[in-house]
Short mmCIF file of N, CA and C in Angstrom, two decimals:
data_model
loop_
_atom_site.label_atom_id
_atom_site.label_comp_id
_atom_site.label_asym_id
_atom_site.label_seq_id
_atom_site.Cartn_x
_atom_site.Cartn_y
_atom_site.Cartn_z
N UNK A 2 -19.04 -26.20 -42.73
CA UNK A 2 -18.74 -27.62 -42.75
C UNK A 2 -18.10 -27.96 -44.08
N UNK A 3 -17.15 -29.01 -43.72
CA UNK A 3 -16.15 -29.01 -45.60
C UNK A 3 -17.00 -30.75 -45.91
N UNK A 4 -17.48 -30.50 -46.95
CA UNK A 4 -17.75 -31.81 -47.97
C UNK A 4 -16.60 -32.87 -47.92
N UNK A 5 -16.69 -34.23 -48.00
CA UNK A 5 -15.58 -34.82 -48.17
C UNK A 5 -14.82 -34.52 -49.17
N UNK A 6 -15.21 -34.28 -50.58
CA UNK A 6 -13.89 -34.34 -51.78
C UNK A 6 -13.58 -32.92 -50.78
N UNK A 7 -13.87 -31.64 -50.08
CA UNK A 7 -12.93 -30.54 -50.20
C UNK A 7 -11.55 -31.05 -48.83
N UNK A 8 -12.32 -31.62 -47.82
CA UNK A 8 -11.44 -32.61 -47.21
C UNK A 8 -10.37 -33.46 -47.57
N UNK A 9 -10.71 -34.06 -48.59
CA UNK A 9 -9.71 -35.07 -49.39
C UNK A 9 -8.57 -33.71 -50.17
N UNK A 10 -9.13 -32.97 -50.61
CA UNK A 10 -8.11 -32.21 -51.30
C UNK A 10 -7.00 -31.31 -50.15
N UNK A 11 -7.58 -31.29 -49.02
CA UNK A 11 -7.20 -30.15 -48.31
C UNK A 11 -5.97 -31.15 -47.91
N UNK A 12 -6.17 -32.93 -48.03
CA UNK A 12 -5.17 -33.58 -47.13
C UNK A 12 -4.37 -33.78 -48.08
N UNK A 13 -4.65 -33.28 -49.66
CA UNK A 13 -3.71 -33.79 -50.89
C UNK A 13 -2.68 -32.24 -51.09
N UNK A 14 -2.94 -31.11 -50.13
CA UNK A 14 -2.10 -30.38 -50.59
C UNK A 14 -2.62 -29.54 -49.17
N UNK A 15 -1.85 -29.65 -48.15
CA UNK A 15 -1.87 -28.92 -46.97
C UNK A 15 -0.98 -27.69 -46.88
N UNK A 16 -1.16 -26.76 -46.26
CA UNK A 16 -0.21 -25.80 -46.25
C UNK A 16 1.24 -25.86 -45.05
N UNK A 17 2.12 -25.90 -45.41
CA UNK A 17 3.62 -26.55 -44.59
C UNK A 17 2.94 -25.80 -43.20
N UNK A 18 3.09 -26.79 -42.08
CA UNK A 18 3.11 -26.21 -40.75
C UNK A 18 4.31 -25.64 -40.17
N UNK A 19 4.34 -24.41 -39.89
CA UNK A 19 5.34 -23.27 -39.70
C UNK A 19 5.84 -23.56 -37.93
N UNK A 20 6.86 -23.97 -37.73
CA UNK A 20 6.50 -24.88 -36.14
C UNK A 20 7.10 -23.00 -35.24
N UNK A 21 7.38 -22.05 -36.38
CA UNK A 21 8.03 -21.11 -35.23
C UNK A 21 7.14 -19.74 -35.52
N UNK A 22 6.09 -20.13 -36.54
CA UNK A 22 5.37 -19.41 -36.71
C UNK A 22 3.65 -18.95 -35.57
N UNK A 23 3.38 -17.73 -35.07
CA UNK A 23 2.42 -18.00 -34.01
C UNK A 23 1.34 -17.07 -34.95
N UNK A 24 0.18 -18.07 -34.99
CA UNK A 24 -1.42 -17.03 -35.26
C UNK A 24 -1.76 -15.73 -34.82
N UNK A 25 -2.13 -14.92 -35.35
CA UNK A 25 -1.89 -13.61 -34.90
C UNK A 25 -3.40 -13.60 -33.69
N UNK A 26 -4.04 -14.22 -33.52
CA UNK A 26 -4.93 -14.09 -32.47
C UNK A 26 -5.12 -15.29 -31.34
N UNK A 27 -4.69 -16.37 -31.43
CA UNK A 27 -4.59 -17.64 -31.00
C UNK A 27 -3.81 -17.32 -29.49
N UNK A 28 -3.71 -17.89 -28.55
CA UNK A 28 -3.23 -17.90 -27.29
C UNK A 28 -2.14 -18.69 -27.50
N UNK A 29 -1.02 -18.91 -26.96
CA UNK A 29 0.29 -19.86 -27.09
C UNK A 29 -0.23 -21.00 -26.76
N UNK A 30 0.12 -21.70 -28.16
CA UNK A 30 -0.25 -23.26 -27.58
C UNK A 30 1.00 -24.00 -28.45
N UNK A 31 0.94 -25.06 -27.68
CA UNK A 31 2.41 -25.79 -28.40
C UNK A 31 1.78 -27.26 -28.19
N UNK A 32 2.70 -28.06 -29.67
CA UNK A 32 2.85 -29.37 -29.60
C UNK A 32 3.86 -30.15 -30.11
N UNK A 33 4.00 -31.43 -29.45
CA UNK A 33 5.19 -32.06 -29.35
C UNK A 33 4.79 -33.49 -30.35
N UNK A 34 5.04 -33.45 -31.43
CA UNK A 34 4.94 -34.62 -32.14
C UNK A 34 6.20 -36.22 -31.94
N UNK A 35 6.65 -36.85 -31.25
CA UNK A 35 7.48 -37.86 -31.44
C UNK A 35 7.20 -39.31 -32.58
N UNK A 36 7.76 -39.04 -33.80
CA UNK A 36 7.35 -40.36 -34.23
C UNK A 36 8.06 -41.20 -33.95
N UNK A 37 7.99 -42.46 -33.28
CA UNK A 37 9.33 -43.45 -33.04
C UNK A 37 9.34 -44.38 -33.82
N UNK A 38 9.82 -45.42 -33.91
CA UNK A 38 9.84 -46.72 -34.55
C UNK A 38 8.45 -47.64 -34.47
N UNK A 39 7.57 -47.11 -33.11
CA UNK A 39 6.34 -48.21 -33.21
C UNK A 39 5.68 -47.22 -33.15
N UNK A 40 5.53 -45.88 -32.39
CA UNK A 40 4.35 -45.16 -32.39
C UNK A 40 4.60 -43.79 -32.57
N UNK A 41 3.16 -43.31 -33.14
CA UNK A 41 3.28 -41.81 -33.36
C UNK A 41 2.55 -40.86 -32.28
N UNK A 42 3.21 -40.32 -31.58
CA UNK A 42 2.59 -39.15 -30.33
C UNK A 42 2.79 -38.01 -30.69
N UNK A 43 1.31 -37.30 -30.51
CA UNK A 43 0.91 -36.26 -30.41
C UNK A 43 0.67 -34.91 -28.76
N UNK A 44 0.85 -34.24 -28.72
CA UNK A 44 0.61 -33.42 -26.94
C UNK A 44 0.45 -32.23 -27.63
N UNK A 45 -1.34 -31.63 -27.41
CA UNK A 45 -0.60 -29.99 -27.72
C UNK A 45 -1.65 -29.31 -26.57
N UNK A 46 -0.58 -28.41 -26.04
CA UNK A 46 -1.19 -28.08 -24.70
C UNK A 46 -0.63 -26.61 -24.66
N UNK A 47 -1.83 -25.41 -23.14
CA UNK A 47 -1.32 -24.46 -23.12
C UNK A 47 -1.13 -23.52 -22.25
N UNK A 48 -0.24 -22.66 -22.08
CA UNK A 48 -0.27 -22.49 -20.59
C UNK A 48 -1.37 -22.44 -19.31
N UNK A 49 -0.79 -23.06 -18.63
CA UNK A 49 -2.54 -23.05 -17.31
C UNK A 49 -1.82 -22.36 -16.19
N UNK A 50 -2.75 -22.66 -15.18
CA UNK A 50 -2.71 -22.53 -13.85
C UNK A 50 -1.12 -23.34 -13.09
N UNK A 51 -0.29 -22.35 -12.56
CA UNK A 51 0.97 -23.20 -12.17
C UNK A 51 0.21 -24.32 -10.87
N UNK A 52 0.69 -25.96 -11.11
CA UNK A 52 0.69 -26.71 -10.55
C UNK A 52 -0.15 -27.90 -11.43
N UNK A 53 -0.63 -27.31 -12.65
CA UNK A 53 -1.85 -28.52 -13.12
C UNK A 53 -0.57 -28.77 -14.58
N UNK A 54 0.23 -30.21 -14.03
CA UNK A 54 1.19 -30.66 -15.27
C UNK A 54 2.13 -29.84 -15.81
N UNK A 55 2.78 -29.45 -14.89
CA UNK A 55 3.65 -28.03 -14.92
C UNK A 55 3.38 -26.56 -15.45
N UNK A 56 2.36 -26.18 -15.13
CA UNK A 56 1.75 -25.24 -15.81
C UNK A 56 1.02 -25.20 -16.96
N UNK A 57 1.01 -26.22 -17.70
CA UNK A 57 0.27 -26.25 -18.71
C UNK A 57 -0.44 -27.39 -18.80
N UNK A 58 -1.70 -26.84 -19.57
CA UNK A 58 -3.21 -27.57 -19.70
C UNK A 58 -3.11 -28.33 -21.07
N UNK A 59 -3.47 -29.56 -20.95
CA UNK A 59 -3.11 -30.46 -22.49
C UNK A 59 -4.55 -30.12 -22.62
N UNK A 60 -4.34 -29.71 -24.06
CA UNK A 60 -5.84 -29.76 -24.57
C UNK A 60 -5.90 -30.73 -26.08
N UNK A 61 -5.23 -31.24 -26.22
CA UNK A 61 -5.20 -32.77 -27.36
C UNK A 61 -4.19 -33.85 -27.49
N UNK A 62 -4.69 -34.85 -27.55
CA UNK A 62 -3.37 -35.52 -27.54
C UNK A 62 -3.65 -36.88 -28.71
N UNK A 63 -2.76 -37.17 -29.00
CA UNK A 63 -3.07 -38.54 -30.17
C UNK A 63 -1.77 -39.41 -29.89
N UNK A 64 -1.98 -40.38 -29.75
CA UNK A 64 -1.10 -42.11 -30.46
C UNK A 64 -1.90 -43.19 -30.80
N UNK A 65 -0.85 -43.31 -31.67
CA UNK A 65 -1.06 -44.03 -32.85
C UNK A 65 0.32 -45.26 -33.15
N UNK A 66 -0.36 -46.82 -33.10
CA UNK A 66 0.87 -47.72 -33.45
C UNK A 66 0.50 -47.29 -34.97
N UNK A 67 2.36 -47.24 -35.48
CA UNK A 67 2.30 -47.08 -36.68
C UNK A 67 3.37 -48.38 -37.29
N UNK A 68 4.09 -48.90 -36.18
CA UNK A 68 5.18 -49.67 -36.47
C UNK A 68 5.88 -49.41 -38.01
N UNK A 69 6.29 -47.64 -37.94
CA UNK A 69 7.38 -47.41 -38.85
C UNK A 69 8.47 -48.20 -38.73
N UNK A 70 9.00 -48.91 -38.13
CA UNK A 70 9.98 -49.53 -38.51
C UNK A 70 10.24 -50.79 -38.31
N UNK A 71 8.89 -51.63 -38.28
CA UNK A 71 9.01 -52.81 -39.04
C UNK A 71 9.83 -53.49 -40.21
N UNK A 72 10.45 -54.14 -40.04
CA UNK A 72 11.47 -55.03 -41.11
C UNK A 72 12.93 -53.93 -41.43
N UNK A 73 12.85 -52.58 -40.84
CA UNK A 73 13.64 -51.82 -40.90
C UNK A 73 15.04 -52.48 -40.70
N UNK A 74 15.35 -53.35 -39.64
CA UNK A 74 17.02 -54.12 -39.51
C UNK A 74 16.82 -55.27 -40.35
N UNK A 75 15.98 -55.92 -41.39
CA UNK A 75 16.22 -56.74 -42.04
C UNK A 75 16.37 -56.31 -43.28
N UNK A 76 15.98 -55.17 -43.56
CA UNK A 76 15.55 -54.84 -45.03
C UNK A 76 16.55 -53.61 -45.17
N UNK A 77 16.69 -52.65 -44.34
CA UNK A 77 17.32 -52.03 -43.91
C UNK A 77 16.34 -50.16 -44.84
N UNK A 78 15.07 -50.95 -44.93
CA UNK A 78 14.28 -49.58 -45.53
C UNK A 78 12.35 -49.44 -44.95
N UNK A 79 12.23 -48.43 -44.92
CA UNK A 79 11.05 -48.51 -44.19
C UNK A 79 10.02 -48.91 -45.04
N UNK A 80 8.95 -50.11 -45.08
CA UNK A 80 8.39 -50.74 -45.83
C UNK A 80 6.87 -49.93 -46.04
N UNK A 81 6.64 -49.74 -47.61
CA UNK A 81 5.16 -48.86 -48.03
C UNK A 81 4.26 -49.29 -47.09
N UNK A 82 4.36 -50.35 -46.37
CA UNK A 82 2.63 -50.47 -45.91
C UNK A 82 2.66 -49.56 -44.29
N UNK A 83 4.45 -49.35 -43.51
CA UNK A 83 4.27 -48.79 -42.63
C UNK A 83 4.46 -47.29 -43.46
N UNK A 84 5.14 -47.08 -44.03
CA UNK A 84 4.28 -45.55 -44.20
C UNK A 84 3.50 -44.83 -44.75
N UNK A 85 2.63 -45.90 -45.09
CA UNK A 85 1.35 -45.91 -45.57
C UNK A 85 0.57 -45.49 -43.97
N UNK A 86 0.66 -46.27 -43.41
CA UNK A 86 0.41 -46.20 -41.79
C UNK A 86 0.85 -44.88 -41.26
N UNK A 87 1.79 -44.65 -40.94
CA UNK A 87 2.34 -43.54 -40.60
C UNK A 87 1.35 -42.50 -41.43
N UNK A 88 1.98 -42.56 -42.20
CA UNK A 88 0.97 -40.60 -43.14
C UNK A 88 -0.55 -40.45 -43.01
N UNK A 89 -1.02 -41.74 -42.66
CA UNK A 89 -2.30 -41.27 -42.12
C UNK A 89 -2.24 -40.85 -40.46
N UNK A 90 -1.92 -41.53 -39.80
CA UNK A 90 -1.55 -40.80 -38.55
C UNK A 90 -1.33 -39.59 -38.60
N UNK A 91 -0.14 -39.56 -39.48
CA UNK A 91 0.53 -37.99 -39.09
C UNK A 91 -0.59 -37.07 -39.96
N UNK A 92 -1.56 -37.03 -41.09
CA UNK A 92 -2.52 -36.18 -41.55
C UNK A 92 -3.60 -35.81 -40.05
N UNK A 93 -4.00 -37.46 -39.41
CA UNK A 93 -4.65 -36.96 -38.27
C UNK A 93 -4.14 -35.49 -37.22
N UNK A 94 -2.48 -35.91 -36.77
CA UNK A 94 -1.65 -35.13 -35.93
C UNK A 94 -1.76 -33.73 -37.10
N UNK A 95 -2.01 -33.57 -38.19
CA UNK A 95 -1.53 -32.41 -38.71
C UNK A 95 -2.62 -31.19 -38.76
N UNK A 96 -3.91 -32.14 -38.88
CA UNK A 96 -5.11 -31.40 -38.89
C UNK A 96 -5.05 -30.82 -37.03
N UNK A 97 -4.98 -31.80 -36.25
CA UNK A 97 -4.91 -31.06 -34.97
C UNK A 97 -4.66 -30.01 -34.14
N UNK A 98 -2.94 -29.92 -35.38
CA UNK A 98 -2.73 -28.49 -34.57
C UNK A 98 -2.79 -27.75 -35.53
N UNK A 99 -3.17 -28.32 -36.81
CA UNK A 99 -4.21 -26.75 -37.52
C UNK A 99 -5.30 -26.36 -36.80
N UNK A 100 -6.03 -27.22 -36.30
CA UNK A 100 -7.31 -26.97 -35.36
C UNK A 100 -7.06 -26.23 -34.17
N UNK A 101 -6.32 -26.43 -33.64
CA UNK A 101 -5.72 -25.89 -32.35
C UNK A 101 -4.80 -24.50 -32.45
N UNK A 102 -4.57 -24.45 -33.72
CA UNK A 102 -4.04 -22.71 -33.94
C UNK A 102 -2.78 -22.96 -33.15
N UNK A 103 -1.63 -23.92 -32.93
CA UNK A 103 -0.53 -24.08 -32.76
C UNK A 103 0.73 -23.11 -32.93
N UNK A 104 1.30 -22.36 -31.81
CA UNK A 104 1.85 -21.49 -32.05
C UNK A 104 3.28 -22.02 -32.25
N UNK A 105 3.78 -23.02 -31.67
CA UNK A 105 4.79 -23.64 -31.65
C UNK A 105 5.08 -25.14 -31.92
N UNK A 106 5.98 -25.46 -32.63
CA UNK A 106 5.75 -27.15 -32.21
C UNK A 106 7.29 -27.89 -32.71
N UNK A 107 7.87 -28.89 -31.79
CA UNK A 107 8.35 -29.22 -32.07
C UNK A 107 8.18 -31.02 -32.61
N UNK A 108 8.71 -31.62 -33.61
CA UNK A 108 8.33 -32.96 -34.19
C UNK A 108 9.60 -33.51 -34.90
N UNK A 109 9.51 -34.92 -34.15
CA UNK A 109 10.83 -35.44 -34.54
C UNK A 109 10.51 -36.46 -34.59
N UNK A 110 11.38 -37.45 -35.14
CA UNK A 110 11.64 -38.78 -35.40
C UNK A 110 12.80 -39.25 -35.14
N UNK A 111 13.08 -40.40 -34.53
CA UNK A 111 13.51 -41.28 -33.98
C UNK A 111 14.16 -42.60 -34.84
N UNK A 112 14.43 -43.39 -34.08
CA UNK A 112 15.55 -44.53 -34.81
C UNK A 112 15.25 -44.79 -36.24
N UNK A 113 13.74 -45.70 -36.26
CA UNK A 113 13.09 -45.97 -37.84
C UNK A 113 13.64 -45.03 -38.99
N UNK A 114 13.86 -43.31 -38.74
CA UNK A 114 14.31 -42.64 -39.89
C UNK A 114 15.54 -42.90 -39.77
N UNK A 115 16.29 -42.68 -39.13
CA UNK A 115 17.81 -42.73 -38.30
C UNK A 115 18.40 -43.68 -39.47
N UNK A 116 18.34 -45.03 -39.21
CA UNK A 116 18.33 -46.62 -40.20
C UNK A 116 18.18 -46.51 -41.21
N UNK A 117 16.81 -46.21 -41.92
CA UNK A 117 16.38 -46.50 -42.88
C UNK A 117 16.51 -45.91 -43.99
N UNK A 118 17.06 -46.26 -45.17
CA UNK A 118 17.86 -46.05 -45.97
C UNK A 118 16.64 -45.06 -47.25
N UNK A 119 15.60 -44.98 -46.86
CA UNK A 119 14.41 -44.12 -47.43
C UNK A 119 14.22 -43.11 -46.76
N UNK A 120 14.32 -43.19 -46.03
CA UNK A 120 13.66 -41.95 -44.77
C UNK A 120 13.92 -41.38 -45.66
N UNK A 121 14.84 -40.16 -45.93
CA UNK A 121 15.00 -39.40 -46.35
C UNK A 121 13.40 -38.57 -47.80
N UNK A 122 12.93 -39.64 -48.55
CA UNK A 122 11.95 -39.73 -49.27
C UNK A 122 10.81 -39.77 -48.88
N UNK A 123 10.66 -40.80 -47.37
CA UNK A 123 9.81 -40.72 -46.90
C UNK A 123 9.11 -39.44 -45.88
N UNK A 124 10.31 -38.54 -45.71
CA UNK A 124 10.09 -37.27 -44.67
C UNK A 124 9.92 -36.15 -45.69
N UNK A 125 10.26 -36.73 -47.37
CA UNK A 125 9.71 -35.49 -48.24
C UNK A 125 8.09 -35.54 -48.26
N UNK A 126 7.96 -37.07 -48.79
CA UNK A 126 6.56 -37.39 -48.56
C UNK A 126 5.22 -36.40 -47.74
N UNK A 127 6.20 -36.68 -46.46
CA UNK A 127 5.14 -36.27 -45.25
C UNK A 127 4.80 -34.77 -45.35
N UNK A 128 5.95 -34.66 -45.73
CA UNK A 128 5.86 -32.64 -45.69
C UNK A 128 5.05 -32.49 -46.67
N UNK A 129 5.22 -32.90 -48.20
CA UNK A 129 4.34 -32.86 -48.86
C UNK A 129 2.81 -33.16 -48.56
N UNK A 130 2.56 -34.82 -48.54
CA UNK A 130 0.92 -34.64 -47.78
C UNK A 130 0.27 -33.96 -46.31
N UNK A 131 1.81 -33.88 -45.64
CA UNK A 131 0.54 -33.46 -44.38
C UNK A 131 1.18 -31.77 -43.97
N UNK A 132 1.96 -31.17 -44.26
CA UNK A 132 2.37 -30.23 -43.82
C UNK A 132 3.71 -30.39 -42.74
N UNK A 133 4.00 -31.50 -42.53
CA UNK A 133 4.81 -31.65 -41.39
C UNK A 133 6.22 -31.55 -41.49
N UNK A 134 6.97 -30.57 -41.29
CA UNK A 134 8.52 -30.40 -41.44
C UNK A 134 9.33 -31.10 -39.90
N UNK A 135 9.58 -33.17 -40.09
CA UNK A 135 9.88 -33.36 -39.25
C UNK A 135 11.42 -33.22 -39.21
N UNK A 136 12.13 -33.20 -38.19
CA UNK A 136 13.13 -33.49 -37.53
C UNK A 136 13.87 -34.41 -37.04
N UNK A 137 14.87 -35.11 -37.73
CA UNK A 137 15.10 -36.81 -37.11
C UNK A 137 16.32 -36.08 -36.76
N UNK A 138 16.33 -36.66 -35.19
CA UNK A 138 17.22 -36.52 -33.97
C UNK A 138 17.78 -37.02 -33.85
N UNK A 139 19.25 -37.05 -33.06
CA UNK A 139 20.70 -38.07 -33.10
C UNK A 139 19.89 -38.60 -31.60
N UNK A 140 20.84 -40.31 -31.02
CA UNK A 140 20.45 -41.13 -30.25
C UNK A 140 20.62 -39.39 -28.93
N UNK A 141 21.76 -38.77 -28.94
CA UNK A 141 21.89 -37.95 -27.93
C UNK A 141 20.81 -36.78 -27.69
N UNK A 142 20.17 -36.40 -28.44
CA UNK A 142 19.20 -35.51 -28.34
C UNK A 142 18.09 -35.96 -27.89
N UNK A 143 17.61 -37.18 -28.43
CA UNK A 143 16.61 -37.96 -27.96
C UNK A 143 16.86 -38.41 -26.41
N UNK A 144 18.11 -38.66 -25.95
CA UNK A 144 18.49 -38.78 -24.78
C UNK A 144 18.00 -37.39 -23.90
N UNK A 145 18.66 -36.27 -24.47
CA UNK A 145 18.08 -34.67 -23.48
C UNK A 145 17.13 -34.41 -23.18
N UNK A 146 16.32 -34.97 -24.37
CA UNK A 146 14.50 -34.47 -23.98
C UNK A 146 14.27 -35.75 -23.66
N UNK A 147 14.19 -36.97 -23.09
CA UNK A 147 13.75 -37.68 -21.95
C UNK A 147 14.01 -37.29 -20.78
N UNK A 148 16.01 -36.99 -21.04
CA UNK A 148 16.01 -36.29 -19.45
C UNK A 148 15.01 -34.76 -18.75
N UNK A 149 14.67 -33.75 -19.84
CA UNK A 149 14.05 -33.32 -19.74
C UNK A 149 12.68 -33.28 -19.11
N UNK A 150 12.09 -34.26 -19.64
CA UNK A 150 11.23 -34.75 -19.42
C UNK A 150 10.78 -34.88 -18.55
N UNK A 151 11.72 -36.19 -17.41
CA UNK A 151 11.60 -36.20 -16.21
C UNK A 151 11.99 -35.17 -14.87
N UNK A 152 12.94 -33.82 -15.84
CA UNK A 152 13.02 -33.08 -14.79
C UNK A 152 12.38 -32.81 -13.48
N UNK A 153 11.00 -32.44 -13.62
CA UNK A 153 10.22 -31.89 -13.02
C UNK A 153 9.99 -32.89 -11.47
N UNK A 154 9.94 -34.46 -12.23
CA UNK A 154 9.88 -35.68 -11.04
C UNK A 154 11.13 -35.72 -10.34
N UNK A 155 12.34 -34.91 -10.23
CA UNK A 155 13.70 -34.87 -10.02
C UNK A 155 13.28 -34.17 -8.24
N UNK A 156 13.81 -34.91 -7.28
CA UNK A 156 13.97 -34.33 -5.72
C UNK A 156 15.00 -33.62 -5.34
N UNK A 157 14.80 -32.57 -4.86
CA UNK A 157 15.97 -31.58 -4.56
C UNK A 157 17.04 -32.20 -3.93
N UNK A 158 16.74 -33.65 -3.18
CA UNK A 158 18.08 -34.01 -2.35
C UNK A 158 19.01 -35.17 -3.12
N UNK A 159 18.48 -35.28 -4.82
CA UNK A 159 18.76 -36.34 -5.22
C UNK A 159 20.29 -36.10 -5.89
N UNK A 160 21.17 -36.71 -4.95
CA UNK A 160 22.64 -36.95 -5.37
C UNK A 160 22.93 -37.12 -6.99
N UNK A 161 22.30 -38.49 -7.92
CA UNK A 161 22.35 -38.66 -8.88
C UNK A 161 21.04 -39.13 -9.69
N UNK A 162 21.41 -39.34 -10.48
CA UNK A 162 19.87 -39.77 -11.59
C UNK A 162 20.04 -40.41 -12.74
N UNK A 163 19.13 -41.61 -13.03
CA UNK A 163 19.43 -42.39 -14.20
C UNK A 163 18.02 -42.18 -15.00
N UNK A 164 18.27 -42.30 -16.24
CA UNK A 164 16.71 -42.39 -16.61
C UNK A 164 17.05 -42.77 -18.02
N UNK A 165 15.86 -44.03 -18.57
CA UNK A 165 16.32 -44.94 -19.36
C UNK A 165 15.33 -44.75 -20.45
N UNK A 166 15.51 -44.66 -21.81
CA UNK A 166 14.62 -44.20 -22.48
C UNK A 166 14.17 -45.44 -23.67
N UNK A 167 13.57 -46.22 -23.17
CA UNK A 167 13.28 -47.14 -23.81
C UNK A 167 12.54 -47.78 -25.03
N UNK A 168 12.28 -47.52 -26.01
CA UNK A 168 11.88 -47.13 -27.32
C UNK A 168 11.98 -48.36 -28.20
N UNK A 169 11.20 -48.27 -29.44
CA UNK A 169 10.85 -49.40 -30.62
C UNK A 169 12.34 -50.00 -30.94
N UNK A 170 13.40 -49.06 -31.37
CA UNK A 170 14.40 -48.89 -32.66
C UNK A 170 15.98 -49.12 -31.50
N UNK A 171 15.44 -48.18 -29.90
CA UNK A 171 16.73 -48.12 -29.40
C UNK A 171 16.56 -47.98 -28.33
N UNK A 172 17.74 -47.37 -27.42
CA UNK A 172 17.40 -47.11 -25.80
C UNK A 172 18.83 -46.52 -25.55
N UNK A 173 18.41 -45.45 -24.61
CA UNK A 173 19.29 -44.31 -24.01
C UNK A 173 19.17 -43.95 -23.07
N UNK A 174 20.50 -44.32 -22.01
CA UNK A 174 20.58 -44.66 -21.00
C UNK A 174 21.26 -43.69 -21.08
N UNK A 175 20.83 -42.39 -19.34
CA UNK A 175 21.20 -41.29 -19.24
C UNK A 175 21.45 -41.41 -18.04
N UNK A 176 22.81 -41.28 -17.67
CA UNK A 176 23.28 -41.14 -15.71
C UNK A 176 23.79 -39.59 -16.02
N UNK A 177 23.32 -38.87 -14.43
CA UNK A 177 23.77 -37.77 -14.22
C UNK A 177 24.05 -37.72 -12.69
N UNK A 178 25.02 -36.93 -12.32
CA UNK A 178 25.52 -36.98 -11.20
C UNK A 178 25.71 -35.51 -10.89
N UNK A 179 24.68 -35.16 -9.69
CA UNK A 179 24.30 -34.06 -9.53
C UNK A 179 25.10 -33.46 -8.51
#
């Protein structure tokens, strides 16, 4: 069991989470961090039984309103008290899939970094306190992995497909014509 000060220290200097790195005894498990403009999501799940959520078994999950990007189009910078907000979230999300022996993970961010004329400081930040090497994604990428997403709900007889990705900061509207 860790004492609080060894807790407090462990969150003041974490070791970088390696998202392509796998535990040498751990079973494949993966998680998907999205921070957006209002909330921070967590999924880390691992392969199951085909048919239970496409084959794989979620075994943690976290959100969290963080409203990173509050005052972001007025100010045009992400304000200390949301990522003050945020970095505790994301220490929660970071301990998780240390806990979970995470073999993979992908984690990105969304519009709030995109805008905001700090991000850049603020995503040193994070790596620094929580281990987290995020990823801020163009509007189009964020578009693929929604469509992604919904693959699976996709009907073999379906001519075309729209799917609208509706979010804090933005929205990406994806037609495909099959």
């Amino acid at each position: 069991m860790t004492s609080a000060p060894d807790a407090h220290m462990q969150a003041r200097r974490p070791a970088r989470i390696d998202a392509q790195a796998a535990p040498a005894r751990a079973p494949s498990r993966y998680a998907a961090l999205d921070l957006g403009t209002n909330n921070c999501r967590l999924l880390i799940a691992e392969p199951g039984p085909a048919g239970i959520h496409g084959g794989f078994r979620v075994l943690d999950a976290f959100s969290r309103n963080v409203r990173l990007g509050e005052g972001v189009e007025a100010r045009g910078e992400l304000s200390r008290e949301a990522m003050n907000r945020t970095v505790d979230a994301l220490r929660i999300c970071a301990a998780k899939i240390r806990r979970h022996e995470v073999a993979r993970a992908r984690i990105v961010a969304t519009e709030a970094c995109r805008r905001a004329a700090n991000a850049r400081g603020f995503l040193r930040r994070v790596r620094r306190e929580t281990g987290l090497d995020i990823e801020v994604i163009t509007p189009e990428q964020e578009a693929r992995l929604a469509l992604a997403g919904c693959a699976p709900l996709l009907e073999e007889s379906a001519e075309s497909l729209m799917v609208f990705d509706i979010g804090g900061g933005s929205t990406e509207l994806i037609w495909i014509d099959l």
